[in-house]
Amino acid sequence: MTTRRRWLIAAGATAVLVAIGLVVFAQDEGRLPSFLRRDTTWQAMQGRGTWRVGLDPSFPPFEMLDQ
C-alpha cells in the first residue's frame, strides 16, 4: 500500500466517524435533520382512529369527471 492510499483511507474513515458522531450528537440534542426524524403520522392516525384522505379532481387519474 502506498502512502497516498493509506492517507485516503485514513481520511475517509475519519470523515465517516465524524459524520456518525454528528448524527449521534444531534439525536441527543433533538436536532436531527428532517430526513432522519421519525414520522409520527401513523401514530396520529391510530390515535384518532380515522384516516383523512383528500383527492384533488385535477390530479391525472381523477381528471375525468362526469359532466
mmCIF file of C-alpha atoms in Angstrom:
data_model
loop_
_atom_site.group_PDB
_atom_site.id
_atom_site.type_symbol
_atom_site.label_atom_id
_atom_site.label_comp_id
_atom_site.label_asym_id
_atom_site.label_seq_id
_atom_site.Cartn_x
_atom_site.Cartn_y
_atom_site.Cartn_z
ATOM 1 C CA MET A 1 0.000 0.000 0.000
ATOM 2 C CA THR A 2 1.287 3.399 -0.899
ATOM 3 C CA THR A 3 1.420 6.309 1.474
ATOM 4 C CA ARG A 4 -1.194 8.160 -0.549
ATOM 5 C CA ARG A 5 -3.635 5.246 -0.380
ATOM 6 C CA ARG A 6 -3.159 4.958 3.401
ATOM 7 C CA TRP A 7 -3.784 8.681 3.746
ATOM 8 C CA LEU A 8 -7.007 8.461 1.704
ATOM 9 C CA ILE A 9 -8.270 5.501 3.732
ATOM 10 C CA ALA A 10 -7.495 7.286 6.999
ATOM 11 C CA ALA A 11 -9.182 10.486 5.793
ATOM 12 C CA GLY A 12 -12.253 8.567 4.617
ATOM 13 C CA ALA A 13 -12.539 6.668 7.896
ATOM 14 C CA THR A 14 -12.196 9.912 9.832
ATOM 15 C CA ALA A 15 -14.910 11.567 7.745
ATOM 16 C CA VAL A 16 -17.271 8.636 8.349
ATOM 17 C CA LEU A 17 -16.617 8.695 12.094
ATOM 18 C CA VAL A 18 -17.189 12.456 12.255
ATOM 19 C CA ALA A 19 -20.467 12.109 10.339
ATOM 20 C CA ILE A 20 -21.664 9.343 12.670
ATOM 21 C CA GLY A 21 -20.657 11.410 15.689
ATOM 22 C CA LEU A 22 -22.585 14.425 14.422
ATOM 23 C CA VAL A 23 -25.729 12.364 13.874
ATOM 24 C CA VAL A 24 -25.476 10.822 17.351
ATOM 25 C CA PHE A 25 -24.857 14.233 18.934
ATOM 26 C CA ALA A 26 -27.759 15.805 17.056
ATOM 27 C CA GLN A 27 -30.020 12.927 18.112
ATOM 28 C CA ASP A 28 -29.197 13.520 21.771
ATOM 29 C CA GLU A 29 -29.975 17.216 21.392
ATOM 30 C CA GLY A 30 -33.207 16.574 19.469
ATOM 31 C CA ARG A 31 -31.993 18.466 16.390
ATOM 32 C CA LEU A 32 -31.975 15.769 13.739
ATOM 33 C CA PRO A 33 -32.399 16.776 10.116
ATOM 34 C CA SER A 34 -35.914 16.263 8.788
ATOM 35 C CA PHE A 35 -34.981 13.178 6.753
ATOM 36 C CA LEU A 36 -33.712 11.400 9.894
ATOM 37 C CA ARG A 37 -36.624 12.261 12.201
ATOM 38 C CA ARG A 38 -39.296 9.699 12.932
ATOM 39 C CA ASP A 39 -42.566 10.394 11.144
ATOM 40 C CA THR A 40 -45.458 10.374 13.619
ATOM 41 C CA THR A 41 -48.227 10.370 11.007
ATOM 42 C CA TRP A 42 -49.077 6.701 11.511
ATOM 43 C CA GLN A 43 -49.226 7.079 15.302
ATOM 44 C CA ALA A 44 -51.540 10.101 14.916
ATOM 45 C CA MET A 45 -53.834 8.149 12.573
ATOM 46 C CA GLN A 46 -54.008 5.264 15.018
ATOM 47 C CA GLY A 47 -54.719 7.646 17.892
ATOM 48 C CA ARG A 48 -57.572 9.366 16.018
ATOM 49 C CA GLY A 49 -58.933 6.112 14.677
ATOM 50 C CA THR A 50 -59.625 7.733 11.290
ATOM 51 C CA TRP A 51 -57.871 8.347 8.007
ATOM 52 C CA ARG A 52 -58.091 11.731 6.353
ATOM 53 C CA VAL A 53 -57.891 11.446 2.582
ATOM 54 C CA GLY A 54 -58.111 14.390 0.219
ATOM 55 C CA LEU A 55 -58.434 13.836 -3.510
ATOM 56 C CA ASP A 56 -57.926 16.666 -5.948
ATOM 57 C CA PRO A 57 -60.054 16.140 -9.083
ATOM 58 C CA SER A 58 -57.379 17.834 -11.189
ATOM 59 C CA PHE A 59 -54.860 15.088 -10.355
ATOM 60 C CA PRO A 60 -54.322 12.971 -13.521
ATOM 61 C CA PRO A 61 -56.017 9.697 -12.513
ATOM 62 C CA PHE A 62 -59.115 11.631 -11.414
ATOM 63 C CA GLU A 63 -59.247 14.323 -14.092
ATOM 64 C CA MET A 64 -62.168 12.713 -15.936
ATOM 65 C CA LEU A 65 -65.307 13.850 -14.132
ATOM 66 C CA ASP A 66 -68.914 13.103 -15.079
ATOM 67 C CA GLN A 67 -70.090 16.357 -16.633
#
